[in-house]
mmCIF file of C-alpha atoms in Angstrom:
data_model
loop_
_atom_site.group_PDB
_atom_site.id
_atom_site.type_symbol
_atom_site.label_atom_id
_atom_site.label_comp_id
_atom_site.label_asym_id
_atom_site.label_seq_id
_atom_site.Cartn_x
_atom_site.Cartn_y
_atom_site.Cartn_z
ATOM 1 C CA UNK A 77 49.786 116.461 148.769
ATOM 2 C CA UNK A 78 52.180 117.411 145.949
ATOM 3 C CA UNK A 79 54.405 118.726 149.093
ATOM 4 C CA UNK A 80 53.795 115.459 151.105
ATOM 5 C CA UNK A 81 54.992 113.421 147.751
ATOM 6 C CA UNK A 82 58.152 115.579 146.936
ATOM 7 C CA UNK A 83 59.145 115.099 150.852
ATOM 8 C CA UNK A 84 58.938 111.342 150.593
ATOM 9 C CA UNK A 85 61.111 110.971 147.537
ATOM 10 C CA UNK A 86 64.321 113.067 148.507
ATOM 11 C CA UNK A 87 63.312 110.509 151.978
ATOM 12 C CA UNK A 88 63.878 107.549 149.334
ATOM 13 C CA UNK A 89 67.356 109.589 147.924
ATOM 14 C CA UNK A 90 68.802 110.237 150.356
ATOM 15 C CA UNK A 91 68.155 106.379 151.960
ATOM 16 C CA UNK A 92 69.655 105.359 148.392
ATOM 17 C CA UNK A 93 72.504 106.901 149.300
ATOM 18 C CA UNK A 94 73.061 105.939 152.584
ATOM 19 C CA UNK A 95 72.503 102.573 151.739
ATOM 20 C CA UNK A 96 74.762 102.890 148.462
ATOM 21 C CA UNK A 97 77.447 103.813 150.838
ATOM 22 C CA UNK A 98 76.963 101.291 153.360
ATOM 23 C CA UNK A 99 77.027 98.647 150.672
ATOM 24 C CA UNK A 100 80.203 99.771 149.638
ATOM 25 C CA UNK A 101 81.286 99.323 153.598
ATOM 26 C CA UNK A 102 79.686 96.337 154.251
ATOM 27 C CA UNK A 103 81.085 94.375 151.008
ATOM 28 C CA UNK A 104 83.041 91.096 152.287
ATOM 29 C CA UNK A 105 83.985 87.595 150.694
ATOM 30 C CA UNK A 106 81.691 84.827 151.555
ATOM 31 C CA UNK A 107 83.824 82.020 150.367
ATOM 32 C CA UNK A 108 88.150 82.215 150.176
ATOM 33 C CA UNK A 109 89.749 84.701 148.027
ATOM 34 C CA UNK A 110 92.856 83.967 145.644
ATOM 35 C CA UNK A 111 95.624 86.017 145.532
ATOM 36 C CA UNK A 112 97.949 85.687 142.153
ATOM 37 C CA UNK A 113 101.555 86.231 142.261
ATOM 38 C CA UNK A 114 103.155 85.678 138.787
ATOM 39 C CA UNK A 115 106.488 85.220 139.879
ATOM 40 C CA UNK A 116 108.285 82.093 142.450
ATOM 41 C CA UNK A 117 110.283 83.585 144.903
ATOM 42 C CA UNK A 118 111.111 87.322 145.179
ATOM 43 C CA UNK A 119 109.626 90.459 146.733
ATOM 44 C CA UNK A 120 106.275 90.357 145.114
ATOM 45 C CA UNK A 121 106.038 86.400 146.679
ATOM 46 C CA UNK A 122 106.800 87.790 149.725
ATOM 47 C CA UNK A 123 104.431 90.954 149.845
ATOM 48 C CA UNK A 124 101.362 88.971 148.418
ATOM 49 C CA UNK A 125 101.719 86.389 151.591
ATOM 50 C CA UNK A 126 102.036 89.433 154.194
ATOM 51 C CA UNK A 127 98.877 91.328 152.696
ATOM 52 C CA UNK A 128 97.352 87.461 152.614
ATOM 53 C CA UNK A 129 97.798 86.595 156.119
ATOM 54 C CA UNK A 130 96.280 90.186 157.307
ATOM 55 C CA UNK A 131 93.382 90.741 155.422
ATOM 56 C CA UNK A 132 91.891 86.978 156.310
ATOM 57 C CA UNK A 133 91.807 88.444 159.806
ATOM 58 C CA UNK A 134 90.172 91.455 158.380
ATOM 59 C CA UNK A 135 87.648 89.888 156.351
ATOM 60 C CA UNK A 136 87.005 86.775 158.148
ATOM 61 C CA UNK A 137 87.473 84.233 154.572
ATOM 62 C CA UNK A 138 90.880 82.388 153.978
ATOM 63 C CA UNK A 139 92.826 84.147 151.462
ATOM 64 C CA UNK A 140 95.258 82.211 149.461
ATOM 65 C CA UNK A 141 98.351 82.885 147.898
ATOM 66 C CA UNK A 142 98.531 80.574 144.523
ATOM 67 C CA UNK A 143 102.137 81.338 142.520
ATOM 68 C CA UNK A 144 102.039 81.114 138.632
ATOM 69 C CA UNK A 145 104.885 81.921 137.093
ATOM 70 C CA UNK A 146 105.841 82.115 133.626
ATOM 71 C CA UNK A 147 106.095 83.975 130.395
ATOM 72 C CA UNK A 148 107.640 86.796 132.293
ATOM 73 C CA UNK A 149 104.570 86.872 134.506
ATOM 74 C CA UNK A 150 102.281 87.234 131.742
ATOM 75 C CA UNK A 151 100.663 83.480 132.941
ATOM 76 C CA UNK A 152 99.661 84.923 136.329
ATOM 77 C CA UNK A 153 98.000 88.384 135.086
ATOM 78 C CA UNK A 154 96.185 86.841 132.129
ATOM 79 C CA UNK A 155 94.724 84.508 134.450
ATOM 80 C CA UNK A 156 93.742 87.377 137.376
ATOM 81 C CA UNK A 157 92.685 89.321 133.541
ATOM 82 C CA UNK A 158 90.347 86.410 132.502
ATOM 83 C CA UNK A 159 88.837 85.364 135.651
ATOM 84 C CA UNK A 160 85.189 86.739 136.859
ATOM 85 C CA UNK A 161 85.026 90.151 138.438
ATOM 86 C CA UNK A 162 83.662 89.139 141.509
ATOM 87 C CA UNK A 163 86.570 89.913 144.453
ATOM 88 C CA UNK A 164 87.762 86.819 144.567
ATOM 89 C CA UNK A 165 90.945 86.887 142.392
ATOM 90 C CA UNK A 166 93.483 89.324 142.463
ATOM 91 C CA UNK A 167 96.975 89.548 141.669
ATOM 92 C CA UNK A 168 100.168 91.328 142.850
ATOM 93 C CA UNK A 169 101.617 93.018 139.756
ATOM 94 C CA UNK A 170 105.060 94.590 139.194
ATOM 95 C CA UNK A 171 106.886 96.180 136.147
ATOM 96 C CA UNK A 172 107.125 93.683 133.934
ATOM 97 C CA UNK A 173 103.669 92.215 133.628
ATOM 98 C CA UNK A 174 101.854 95.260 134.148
ATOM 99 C CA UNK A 175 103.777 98.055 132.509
ATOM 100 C CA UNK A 176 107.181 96.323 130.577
ATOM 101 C CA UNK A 177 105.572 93.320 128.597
ATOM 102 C CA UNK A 178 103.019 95.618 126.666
ATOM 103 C CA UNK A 179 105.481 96.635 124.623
ATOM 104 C CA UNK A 180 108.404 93.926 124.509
ATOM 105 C CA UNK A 181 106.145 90.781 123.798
ATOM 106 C CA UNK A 182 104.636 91.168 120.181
ATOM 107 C CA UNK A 183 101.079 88.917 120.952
ATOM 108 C CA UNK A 184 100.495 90.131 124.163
ATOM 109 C CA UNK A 185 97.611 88.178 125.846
ATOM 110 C CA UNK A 186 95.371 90.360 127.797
ATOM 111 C CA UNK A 187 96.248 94.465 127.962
ATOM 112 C CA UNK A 188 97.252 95.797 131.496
ATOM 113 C CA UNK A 189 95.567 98.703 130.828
ATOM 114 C CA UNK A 190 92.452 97.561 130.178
ATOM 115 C CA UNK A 191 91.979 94.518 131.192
ATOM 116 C CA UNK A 192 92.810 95.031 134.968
ATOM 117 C CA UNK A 193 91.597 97.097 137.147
ATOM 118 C CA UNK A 194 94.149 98.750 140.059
ATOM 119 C CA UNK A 195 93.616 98.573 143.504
ATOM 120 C CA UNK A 196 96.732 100.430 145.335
ATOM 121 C CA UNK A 197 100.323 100.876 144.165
ATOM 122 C CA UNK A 198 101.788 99.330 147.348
ATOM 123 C CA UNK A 199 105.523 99.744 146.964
ATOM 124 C CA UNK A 200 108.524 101.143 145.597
ATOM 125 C CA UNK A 201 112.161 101.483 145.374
ATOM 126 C CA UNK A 202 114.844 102.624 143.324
ATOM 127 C CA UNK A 203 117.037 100.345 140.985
ATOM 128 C CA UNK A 204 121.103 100.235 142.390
ATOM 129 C CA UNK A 205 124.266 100.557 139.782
ATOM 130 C CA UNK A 206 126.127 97.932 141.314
ATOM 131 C CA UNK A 207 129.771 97.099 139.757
ATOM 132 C CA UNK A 208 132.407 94.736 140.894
ATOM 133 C CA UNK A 209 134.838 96.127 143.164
ATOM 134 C CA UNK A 210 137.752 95.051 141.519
ATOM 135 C CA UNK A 211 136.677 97.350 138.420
ATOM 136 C CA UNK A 212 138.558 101.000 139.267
ATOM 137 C CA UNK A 213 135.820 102.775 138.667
ATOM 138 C CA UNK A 214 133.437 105.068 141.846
ATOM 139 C CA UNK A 215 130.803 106.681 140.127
ATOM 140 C CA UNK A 216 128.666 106.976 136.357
ATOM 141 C CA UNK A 217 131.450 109.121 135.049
ATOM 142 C CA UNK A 218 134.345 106.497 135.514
ATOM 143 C CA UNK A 219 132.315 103.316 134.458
ATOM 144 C CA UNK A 220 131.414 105.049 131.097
ATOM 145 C CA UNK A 221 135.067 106.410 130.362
ATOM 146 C CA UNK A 222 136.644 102.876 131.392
ATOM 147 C CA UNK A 223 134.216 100.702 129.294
ATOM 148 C CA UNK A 224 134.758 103.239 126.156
ATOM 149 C CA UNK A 225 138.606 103.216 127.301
ATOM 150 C CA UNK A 226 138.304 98.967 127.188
ATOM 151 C CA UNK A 227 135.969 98.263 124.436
ATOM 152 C CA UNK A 228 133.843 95.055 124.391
ATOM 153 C CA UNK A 229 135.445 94.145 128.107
ATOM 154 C CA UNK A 230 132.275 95.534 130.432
ATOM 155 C CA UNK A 231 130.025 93.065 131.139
ATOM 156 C CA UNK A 232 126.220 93.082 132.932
ATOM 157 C CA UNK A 233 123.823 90.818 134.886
ATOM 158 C CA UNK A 234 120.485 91.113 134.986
ATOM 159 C CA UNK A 235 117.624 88.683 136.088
ATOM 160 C CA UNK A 236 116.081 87.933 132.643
ATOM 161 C CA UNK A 237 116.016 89.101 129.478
ATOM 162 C CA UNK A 238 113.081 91.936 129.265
ATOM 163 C CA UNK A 239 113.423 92.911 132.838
ATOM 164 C CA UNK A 240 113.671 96.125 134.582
ATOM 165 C CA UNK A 241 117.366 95.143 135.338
ATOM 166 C CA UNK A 242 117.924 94.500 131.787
ATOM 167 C CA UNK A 243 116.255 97.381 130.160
ATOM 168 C CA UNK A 244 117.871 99.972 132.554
ATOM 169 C CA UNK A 245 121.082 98.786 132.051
ATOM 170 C CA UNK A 246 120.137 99.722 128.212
ATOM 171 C CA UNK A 247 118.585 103.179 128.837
ATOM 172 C CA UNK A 248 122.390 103.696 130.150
ATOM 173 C CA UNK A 249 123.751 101.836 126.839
ATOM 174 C CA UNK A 250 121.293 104.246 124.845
ATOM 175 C CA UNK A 251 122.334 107.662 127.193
ATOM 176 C CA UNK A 252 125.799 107.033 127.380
ATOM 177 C CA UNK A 253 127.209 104.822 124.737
ATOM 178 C CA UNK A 254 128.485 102.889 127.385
ATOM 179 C CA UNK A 255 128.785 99.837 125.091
ATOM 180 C CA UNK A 256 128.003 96.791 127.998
ATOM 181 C CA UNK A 257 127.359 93.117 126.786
ATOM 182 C CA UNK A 258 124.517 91.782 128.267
ATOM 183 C CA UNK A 259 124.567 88.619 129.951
ATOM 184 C CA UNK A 260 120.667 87.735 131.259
ATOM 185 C CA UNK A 261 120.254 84.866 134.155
ATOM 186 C CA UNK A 262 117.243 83.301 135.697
ATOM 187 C CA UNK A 263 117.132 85.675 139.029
ATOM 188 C CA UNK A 264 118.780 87.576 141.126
ATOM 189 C CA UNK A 265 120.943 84.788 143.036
ATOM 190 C CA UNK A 266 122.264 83.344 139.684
ATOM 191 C CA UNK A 267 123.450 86.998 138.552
ATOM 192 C CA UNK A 268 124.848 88.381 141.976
ATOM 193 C CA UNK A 269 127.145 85.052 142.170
ATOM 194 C CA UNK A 270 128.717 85.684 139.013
ATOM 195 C CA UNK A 271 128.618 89.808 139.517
ATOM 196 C CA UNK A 272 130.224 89.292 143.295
ATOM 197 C CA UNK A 273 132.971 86.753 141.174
ATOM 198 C CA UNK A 274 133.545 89.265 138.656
ATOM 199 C CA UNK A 275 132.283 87.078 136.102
ATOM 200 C CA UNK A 276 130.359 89.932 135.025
ATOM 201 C CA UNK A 277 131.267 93.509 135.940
ATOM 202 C CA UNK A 278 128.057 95.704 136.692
ATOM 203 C CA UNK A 279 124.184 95.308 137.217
ATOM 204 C CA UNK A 280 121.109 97.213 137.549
ATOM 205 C CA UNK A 281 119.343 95.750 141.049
ATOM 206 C CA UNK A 282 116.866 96.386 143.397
ATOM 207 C CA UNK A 283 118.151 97.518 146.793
ATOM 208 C CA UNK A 284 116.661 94.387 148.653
ATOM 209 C CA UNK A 285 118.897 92.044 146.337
ATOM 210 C CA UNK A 286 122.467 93.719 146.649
ATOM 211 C CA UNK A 287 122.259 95.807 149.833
ATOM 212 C CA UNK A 288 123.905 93.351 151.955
ATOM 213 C CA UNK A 289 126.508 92.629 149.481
ATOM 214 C CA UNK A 290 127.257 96.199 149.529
ATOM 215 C CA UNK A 291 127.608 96.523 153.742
ATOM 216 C CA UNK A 292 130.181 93.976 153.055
ATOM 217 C CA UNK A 293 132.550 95.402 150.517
ATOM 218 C CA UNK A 294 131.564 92.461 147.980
ATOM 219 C CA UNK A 295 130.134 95.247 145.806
ATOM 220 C CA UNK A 296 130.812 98.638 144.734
ATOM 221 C CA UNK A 297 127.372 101.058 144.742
ATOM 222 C CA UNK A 298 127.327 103.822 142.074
ATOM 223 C CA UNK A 299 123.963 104.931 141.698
ATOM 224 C CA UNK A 300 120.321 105.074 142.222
ATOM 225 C CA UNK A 301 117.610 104.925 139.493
ATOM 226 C CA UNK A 302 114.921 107.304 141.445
ATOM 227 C CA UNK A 303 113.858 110.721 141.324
ATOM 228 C CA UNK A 304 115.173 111.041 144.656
ATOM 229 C CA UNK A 305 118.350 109.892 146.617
ATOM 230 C CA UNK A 306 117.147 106.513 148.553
ATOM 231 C CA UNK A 307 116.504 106.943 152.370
ATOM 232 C CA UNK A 308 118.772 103.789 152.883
ATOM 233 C CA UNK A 309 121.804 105.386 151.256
ATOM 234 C CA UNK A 310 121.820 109.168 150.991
ATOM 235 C CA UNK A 311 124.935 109.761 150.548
ATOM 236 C CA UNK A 312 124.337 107.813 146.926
ATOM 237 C CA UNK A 313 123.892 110.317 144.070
ATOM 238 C CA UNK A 314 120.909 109.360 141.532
ATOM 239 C CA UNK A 315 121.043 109.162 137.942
ATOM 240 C CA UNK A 316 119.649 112.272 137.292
ATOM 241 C CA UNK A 317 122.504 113.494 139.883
ATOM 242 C CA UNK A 318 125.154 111.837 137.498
ATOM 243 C CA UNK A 319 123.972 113.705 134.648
ATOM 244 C CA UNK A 320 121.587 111.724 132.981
ATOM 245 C CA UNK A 321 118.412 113.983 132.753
ATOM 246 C CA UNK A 322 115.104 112.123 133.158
ATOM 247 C CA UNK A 323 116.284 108.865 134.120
ATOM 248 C CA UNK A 324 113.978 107.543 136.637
ATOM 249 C CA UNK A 325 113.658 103.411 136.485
ATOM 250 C CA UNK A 326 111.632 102.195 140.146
ATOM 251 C CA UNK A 327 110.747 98.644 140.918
ATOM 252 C CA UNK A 328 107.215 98.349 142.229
ATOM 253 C CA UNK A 329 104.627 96.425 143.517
ATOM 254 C CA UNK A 330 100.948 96.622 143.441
ATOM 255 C CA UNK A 331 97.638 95.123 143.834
ATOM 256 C CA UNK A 332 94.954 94.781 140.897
ATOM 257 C CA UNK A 333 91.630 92.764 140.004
ATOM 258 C CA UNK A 334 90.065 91.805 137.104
ATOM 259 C CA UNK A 335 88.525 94.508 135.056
ATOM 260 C CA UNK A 336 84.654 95.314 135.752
ATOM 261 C CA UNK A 337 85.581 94.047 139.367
ATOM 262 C CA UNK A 338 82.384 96.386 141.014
ATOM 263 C CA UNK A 339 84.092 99.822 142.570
ATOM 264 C CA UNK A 340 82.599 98.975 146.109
ATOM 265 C CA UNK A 341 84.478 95.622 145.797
ATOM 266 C CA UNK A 342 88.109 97.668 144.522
ATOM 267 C CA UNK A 343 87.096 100.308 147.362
ATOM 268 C CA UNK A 344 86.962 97.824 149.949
ATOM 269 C CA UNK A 345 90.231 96.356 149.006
ATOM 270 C CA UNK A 346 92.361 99.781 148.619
ATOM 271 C CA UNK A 347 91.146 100.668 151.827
ATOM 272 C CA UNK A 348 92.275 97.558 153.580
ATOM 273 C CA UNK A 349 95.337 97.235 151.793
ATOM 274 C CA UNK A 350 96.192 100.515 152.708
ATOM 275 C CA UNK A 351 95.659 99.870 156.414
ATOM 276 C CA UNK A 352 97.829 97.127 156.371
ATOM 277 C CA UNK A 353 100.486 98.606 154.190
ATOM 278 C CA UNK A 354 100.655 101.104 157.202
ATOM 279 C CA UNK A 355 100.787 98.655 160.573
ATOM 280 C CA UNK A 356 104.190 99.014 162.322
ATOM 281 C CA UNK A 357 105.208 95.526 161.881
ATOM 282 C CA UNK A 358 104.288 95.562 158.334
ATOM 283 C CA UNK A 359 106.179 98.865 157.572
ATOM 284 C CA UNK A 360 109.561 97.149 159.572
ATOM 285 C CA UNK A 361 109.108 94.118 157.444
ATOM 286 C CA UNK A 362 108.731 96.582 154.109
ATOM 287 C CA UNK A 363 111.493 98.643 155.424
ATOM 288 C CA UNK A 364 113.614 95.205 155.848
ATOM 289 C CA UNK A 365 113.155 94.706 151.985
ATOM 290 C CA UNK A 366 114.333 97.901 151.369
ATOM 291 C CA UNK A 367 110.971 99.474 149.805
ATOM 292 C CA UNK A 368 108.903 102.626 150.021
ATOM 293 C CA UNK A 369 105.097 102.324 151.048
ATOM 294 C CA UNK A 370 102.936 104.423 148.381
ATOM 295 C CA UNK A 371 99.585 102.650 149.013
ATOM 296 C CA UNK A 372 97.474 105.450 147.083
ATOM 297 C CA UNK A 373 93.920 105.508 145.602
ATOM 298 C CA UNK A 374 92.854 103.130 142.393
ATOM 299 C CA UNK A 375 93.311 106.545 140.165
ATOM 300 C CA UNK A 376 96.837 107.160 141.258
ATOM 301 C CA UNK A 377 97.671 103.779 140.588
ATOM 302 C CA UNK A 378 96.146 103.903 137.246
ATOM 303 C CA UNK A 379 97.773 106.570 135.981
ATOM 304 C CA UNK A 380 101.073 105.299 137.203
ATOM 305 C CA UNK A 381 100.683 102.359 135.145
ATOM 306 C CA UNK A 382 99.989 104.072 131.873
ATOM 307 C CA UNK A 383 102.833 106.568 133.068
ATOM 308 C CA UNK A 384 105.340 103.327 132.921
ATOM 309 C CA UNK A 385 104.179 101.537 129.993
ATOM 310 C CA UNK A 386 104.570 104.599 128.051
ATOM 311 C CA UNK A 387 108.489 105.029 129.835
ATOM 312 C CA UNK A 388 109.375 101.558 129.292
ATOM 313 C CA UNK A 389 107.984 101.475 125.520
ATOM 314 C CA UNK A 390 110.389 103.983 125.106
ATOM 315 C CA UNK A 391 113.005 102.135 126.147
ATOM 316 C CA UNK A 392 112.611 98.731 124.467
ATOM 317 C CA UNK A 393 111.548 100.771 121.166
ATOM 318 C CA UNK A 394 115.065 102.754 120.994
ATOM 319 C CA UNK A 395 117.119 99.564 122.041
ATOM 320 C CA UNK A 396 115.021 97.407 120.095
ATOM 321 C CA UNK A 397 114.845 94.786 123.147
ATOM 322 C CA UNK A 398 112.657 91.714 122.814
ATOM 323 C CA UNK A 399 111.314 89.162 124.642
ATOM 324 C CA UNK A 400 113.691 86.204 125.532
#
């Protein structure tokens, strides 16, 4: 009997498990799902909507992209932060929300770390040293000796005060002594017009933003911020190349919920966004921005972010960089 009894429970186990695993399977929306992108028109505006318009296919519920900017993105995550941990909010995070802000806005409203939960970094890509190519300067070496040679005469761009554009520009400052004023703008169109004018002389930018400008002679390409030369341009040394030991300063894009969010509900979502991050015509589209596909597990993600908020505190710490 004892036997018959002992028989029947690891029956009941092991159909816990089964159905434990199925449930994580088998999880789906039953009503529309938002999607949060803190930012109006960029790269992370255009990722959200791509994964958007695949995974309503996949999980048969409309899934909407809602934009709220503001505060340096900080609007967008708190919201995704403070919603319910049910599935049906997530956000598309980058640097600045999920890894800069942390450290370079003093009352910080919700904590990356801990209040979100990751999903999948999607994508990467190195930052470009772009300079004007009137400025007789072609590589790190020559931009540093000229602006120490012509003090208080180099100029840079970047898209806002606090950004990644902005801060790497002052890990150089910090590195170097390089000595560049910096003049922030509201995007990347605002600071390219004046960079590609000469109005200002250099720029930390993502490849997607100055690539083009580059083909065309209208700018002059130094650098790369990765660990790694950039598959676009390898004949472009990095930073670490150009003597500048441990500087590594990626853009990136990922996927998060609210924290608590149940793992079956995160697993279901890394594992879709992951298939979709590698279909052909999204990988040509990702490719045609200029980024990397990661798409890795919640854990890799995770540590990632804590990885960057720790880099970037650095950073705005030694250069004493605040919010604007």
């Amino acid at each position: 009997m004892h036997a018959f009894l002992r028989k029947a429970a690891w029956a009941l186990a092991a159909c816990s498990v089964i159905q434990g695993a199925a449930a994580a399977e088998d999880w789906a929306p039953t009503k529309p799902v938002r999607i949060i992108v803190p930012i109006v028109g960029s790269t992370n505006d255009v990722l959200g909507r791509l994964v958007a318009s695949k995974l309503e296919g996949i999980l048969g519920q409309p899934v909407i992209v809602e934009n709220k900017p503001g505060a340096g993105g900080n609007i967008g995550a708190d919201l995704v932060a403070k919603s319910a941990p049910d599935g049906y909010t997530l956000l598309v995070g980058y640097n600045g929300p999920i890894a800069i802000n942390k450290t370079l806005f003093d009352n910080m409203p919700y904590d990356p770390v801990t209040d979100l939960a990751p999903i999948t970094l999607a994508v990467s890509s190195p930052q470009y040293l772009v300079v004007n190519p009137n400025l007789p300067v072609k590589s790190v070496a020559e931009l540093v000796a000229w602006s120490k040679a012509h003090p208080g005469k180099l100029s840079y761009g970047s898209v806002a005060t606090g950004s990644a554009s902005h801060l790497t520009m002052e890990m150089l400052n910090e590195a170097s002594g390089l000595g560049a004023t910096h003049v922030p703008y509201r995007g990347a169109s605002p600071a390219l017009v004046d960079l590609v004018a000469g109005n200002v002389q250099a720029a930390f930018m993502v490849p997607g933003n100055v690539q083009q400008y580059v083909k065309e002679g209208r700018l002059k390409l130094l650098a790369s911020t990765g660990e790694k030369r950039f598959p676009s341009t390898p004949e472009i040394p990095t930073m670490i190349e150009a003597g500048y030991p441990n500087f590594v300063a990626t853009s990136w894009i990922g996927f998060l919920a609210p924290a608590g969010t149940p793992r079956k509900i995160i697993d279901r979502y890394n594992k879709e966004i992951v298939r979709i991050l590698h279909m052909p015509d999204v990988q040509q589209k990702l490719r045609d921005m200029e980024f990397e596909v990661v798409a890795n597990t919640p854990e890799q993600f995770g540590s990632w972010i804590r990885t960057e908020v720790e880099r970037w505190g650095r950073v705005i710490k030694a250069t004493g960089a605040k919010a604007g």
